[in-house]
CSV table of C-alpha atoms in Angstrom, one decimal:
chain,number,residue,atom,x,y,z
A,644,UNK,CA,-12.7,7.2,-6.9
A,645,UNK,CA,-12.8,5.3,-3.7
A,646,UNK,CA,-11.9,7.2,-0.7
A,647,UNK,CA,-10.7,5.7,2.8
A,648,UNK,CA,-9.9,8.4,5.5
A,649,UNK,CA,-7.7,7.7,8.6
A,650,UNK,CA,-7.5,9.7,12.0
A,651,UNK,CA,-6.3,11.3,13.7
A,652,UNK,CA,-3.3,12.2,10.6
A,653,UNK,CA,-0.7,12.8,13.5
A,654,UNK,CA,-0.7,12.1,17.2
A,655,UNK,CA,1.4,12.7,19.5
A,656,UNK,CA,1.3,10.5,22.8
A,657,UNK,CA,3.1,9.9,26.2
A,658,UNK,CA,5.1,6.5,26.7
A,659,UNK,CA,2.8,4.2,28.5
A,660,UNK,CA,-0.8,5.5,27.3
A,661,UNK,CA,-2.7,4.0,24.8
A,662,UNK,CA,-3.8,5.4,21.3
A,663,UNK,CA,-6.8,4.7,19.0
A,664,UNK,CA,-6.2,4.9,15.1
A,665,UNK,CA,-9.4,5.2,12.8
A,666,UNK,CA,-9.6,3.6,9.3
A,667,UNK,CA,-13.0,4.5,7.5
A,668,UNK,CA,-14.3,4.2,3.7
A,669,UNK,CA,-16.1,7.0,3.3
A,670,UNK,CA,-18.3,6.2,0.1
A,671,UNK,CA,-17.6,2.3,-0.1
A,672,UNK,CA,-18.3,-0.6,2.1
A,673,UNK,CA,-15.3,-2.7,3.2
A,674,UNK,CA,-15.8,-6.5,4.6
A,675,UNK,CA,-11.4,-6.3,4.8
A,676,UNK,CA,-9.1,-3.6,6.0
A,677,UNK,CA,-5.3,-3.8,6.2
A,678,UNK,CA,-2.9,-2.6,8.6
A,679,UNK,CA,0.3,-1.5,7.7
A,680,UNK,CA,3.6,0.0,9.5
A,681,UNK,CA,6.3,2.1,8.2
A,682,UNK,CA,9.4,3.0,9.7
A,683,UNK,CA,11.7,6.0,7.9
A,684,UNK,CA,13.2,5.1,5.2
A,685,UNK,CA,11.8,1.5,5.0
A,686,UNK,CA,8.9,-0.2,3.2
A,687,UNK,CA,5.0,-1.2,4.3
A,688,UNK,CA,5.2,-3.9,6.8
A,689,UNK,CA,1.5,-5.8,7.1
A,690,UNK,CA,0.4,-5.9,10.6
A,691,UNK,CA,-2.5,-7.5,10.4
A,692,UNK,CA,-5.7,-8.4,8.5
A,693,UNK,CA,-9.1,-7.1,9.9
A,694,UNK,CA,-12.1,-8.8,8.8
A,695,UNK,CA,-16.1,-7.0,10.1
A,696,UNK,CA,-17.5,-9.3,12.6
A,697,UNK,CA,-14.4,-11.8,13.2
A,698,UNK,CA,-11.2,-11.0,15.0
A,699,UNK,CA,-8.1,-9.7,13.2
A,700,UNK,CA,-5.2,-11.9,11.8
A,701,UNK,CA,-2.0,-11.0,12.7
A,702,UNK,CA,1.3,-11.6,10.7
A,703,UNK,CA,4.2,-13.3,12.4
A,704,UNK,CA,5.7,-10.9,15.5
A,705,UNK,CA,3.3,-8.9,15.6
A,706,UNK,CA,1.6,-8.8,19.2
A,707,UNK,CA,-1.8,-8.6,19.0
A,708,UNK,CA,-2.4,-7.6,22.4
A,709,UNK,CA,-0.8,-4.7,21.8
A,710,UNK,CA,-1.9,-4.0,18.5
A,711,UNK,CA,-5.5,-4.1,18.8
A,712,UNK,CA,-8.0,-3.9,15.9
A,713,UNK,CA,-11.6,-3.6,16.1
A,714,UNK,CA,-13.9,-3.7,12.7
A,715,UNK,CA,-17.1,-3.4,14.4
A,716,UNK,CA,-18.9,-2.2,11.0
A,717,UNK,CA,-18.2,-2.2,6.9
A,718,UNK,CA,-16.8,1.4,7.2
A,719,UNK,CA,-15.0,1.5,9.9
A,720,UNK,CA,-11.1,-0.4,11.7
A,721,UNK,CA,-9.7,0.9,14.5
A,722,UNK,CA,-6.2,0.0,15.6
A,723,UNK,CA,-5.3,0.6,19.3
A,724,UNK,CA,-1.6,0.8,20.4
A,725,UNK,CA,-1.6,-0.2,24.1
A,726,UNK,CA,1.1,1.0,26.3
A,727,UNK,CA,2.9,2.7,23.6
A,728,UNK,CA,6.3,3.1,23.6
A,729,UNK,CA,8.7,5.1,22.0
A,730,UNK,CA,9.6,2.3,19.5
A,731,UNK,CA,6.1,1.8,18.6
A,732,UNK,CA,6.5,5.7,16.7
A,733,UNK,CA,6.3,5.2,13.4
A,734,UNK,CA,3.6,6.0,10.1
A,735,UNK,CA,0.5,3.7,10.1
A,736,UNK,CA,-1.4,3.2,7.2
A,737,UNK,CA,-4.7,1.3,6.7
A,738,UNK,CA,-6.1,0.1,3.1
A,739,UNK,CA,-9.7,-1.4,2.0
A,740,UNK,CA,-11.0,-3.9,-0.2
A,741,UNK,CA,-13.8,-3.0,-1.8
A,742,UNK,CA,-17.0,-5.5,-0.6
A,743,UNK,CA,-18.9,-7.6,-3.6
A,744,UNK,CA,-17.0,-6.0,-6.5
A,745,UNK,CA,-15.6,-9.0,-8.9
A,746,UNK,CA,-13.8,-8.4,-12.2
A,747,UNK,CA,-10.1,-7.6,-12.6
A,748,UNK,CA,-10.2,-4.0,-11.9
A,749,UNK,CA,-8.7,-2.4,-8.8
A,750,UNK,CA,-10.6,-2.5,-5.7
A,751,UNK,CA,-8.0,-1.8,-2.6
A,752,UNK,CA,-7.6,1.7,-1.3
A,753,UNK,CA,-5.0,3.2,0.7
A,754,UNK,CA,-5.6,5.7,3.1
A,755,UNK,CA,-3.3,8.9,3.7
A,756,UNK,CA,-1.5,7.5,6.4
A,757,UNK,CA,-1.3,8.6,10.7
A,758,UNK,CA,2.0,9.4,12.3
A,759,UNK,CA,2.5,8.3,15.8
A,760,UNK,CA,5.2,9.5,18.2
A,761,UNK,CA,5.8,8.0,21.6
A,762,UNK,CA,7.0,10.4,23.9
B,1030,UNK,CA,2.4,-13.8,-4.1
B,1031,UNK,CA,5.5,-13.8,-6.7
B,1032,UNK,CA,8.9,-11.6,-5.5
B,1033,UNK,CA,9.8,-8.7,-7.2
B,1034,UNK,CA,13.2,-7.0,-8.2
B,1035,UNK,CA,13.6,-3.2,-8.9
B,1036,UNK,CA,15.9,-0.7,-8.7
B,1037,UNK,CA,17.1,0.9,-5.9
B,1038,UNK,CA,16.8,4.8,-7.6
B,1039,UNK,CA,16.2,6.4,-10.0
B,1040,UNK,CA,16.7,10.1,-11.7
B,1041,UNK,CA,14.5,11.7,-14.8
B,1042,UNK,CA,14.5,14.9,-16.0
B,1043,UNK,CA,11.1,17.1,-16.0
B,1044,UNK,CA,9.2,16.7,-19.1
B,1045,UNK,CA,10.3,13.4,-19.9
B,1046,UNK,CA,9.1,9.8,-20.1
B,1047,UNK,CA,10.7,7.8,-16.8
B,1048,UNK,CA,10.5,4.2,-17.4
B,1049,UNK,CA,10.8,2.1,-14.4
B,1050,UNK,CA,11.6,-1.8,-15.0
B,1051,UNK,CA,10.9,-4.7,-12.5
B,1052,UNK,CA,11.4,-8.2,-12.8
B,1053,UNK,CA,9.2,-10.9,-11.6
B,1054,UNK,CA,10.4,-13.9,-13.4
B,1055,UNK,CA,8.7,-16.4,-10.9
B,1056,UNK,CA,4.8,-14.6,-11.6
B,1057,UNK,CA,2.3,-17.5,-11.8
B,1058,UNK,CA,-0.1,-17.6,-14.2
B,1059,UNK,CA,-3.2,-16.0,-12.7
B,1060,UNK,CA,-1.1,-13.5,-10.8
B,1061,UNK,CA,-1.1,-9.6,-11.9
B,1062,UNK,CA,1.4,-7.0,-11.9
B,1063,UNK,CA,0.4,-3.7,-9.6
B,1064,UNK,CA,2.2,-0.9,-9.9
B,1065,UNK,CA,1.7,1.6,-6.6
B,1066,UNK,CA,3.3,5.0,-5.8
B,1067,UNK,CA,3.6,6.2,-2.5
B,1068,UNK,CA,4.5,10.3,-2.3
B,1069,UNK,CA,6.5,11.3,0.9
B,1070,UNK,CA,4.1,11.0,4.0
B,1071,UNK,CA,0.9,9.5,1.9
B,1072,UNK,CA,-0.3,6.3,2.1
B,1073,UNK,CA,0.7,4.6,-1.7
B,1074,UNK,CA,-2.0,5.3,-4.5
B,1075,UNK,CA,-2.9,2.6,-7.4
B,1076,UNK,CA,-1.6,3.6,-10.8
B,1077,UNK,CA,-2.4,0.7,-13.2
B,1078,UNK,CA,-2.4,-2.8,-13.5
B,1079,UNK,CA,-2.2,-5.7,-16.2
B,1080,UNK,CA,-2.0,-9.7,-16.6
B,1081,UNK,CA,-0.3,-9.9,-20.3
B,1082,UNK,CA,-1.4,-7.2,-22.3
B,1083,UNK,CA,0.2,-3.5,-22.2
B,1084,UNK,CA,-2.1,-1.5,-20.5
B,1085,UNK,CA,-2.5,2.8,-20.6
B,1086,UNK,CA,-4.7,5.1,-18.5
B,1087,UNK,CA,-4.9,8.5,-17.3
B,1088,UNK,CA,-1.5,8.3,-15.2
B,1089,UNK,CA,0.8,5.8,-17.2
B,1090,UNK,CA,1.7,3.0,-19.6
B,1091,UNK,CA,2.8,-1.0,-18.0
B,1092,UNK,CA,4.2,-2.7,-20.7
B,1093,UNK,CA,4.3,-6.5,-20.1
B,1094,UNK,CA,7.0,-8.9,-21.9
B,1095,UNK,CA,5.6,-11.5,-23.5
B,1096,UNK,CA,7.0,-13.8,-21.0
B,1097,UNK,CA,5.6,-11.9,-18.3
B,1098,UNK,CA,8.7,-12.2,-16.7
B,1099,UNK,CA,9.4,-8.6,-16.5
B,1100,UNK,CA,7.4,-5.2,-17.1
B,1101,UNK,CA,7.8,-1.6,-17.2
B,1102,UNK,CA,6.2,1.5,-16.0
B,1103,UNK,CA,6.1,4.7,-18.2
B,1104,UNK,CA,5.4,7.9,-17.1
B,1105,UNK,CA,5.3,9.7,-20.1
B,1106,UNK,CA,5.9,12.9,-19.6
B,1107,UNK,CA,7.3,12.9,-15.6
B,1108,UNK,CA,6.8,15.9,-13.2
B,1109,UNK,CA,8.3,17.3,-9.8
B,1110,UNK,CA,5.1,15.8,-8.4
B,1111,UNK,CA,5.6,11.9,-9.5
B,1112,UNK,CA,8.8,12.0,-7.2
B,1113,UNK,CA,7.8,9.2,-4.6
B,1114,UNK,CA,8.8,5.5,-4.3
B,1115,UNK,CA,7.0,3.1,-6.9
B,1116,UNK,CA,6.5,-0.3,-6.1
B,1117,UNK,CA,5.9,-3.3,-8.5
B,1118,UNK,CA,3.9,-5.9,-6.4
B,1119,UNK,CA,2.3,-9.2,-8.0
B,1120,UNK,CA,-0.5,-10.5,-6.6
B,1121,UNK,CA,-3.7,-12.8,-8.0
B,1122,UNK,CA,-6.5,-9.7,-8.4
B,1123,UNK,CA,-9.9,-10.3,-6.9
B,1124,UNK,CA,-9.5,-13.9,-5.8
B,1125,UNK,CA,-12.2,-15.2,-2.9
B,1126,UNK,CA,-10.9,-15.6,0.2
B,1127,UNK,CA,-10.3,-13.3,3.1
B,1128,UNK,CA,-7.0,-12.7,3.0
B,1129,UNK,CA,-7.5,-10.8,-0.7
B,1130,UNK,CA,-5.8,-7.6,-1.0
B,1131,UNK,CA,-3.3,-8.0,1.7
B,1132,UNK,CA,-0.3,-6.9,-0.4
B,1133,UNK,CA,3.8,-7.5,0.4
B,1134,UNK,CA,5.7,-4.3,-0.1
B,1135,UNK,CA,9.1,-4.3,-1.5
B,1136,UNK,CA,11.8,-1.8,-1.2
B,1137,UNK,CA,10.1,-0.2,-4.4
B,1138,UNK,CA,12.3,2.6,-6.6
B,1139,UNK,CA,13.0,5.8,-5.4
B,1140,UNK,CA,12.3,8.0,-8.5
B,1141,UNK,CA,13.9,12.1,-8.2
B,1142,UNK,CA,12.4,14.0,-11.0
B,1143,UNK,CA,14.3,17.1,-10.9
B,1144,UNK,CA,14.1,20.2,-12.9
């Protein structure tokens, strides 16, 4: 099936730096990728919507200058965290949609997740 | 995309089937029901989807009511290794539009199989 790698899996970074979070399909071209948040113990939280070529769209309170996200290609998002803070350490996860497939069958991949902690 | 209700968690013994309900009694028409699973520390994985019909593959059953208010995942025979949260998310499948596949988590069950 589908396959959609994230990097680095954990990171560990000090408060005020800035962090870069990969998000590639690795055998599937993506014109979408989502951006998700998860705190312990709580659901997925969209961040944002990242479309190749365009600039993301961000859901309601999420900043987008500090949460930026780059899809410069079909393969590849990249979420920076700017100035991260310790509240900003949490488990971010990224999915695809799966370009110029139609039908009714499932075409969004998750991938296994990045752990960030602001130190 | 539709609100859906499931338990908080859930316990099933090793070897047998665990059915997990949800209810989605506002679904529209052309909307789906997803079923997702997310093991400790993984991003969630896809286990099956239907519209009306009761659907089977490789990983489980989703049994639909004929209303399509409600449905049901089966895993027939449960293992240590299906103990993760399941969510039941409704959504319309492979519509145009950008915004496609940007799915709303719930709380999702907490299912324990234990020995």
């Amino acid at each position: 099936g589908a396959v959609v790698s994230q990097h680095p899996s954990r990171v560990i970074c000090k408060s005020g730096t800035s962090v870069k979070i990969e998000c590639r399909s690795l055998d599937f071209q993506a014109t979408t990728m989502f951006w998700y948040r998860q705190f312990p113990k709580q659901s997925l939280m969209l961040m944002a919507t990242s479309n190749e070529g365009s600039k993301a769209t961000y859901e309601q309170g999420v900043e987008k200058d500090k949460f930026l996200i780059n899809h410069a290609s079909l393969t590849l998002s990249t979420l920076t965290v700017t100035s991260a803070h310790p509240e900003d350490s949490s488990f971010y996860i990224c999915s695809a949609r799966e370009a110029g497939v139609g039908g009714v069958g499932n075409t969004i991949y998750f991938g296994e997740g990045s752990w960030l902690t602001v130190v | 995309d539709a609100k859906t209700t499931q338990p908080t968690s859930m316990d099933c013994a090793e070897g047998r089937a665990a059915n997990l309900p949800c209810n989605h009694s506002t679904i529209s028409g052309n909307e789906y029901v997803y079923w997702y699973r997310q093991i400790h520390s993984q991003g969630p994985q896809y286990i099956i989807h239907g519209l009306k019909n009761n659907e089977t593959n490789e990983m489980a059953s989703l049994i639909i009511t004929e209303d399509r208010k409600s449905s049901t995942l089966i895993l027939p025979h449960a293992t240590l290794r299906d103990t993760a949260v399941y969510y039941c998310i409704v959504r319309v499948a492979n519509a145009g539009g950008t915004s496609y596949g940007k799915l709303t988590f719930g709380q999702g069950t907490i299912l324990t199989v234990h020995p």
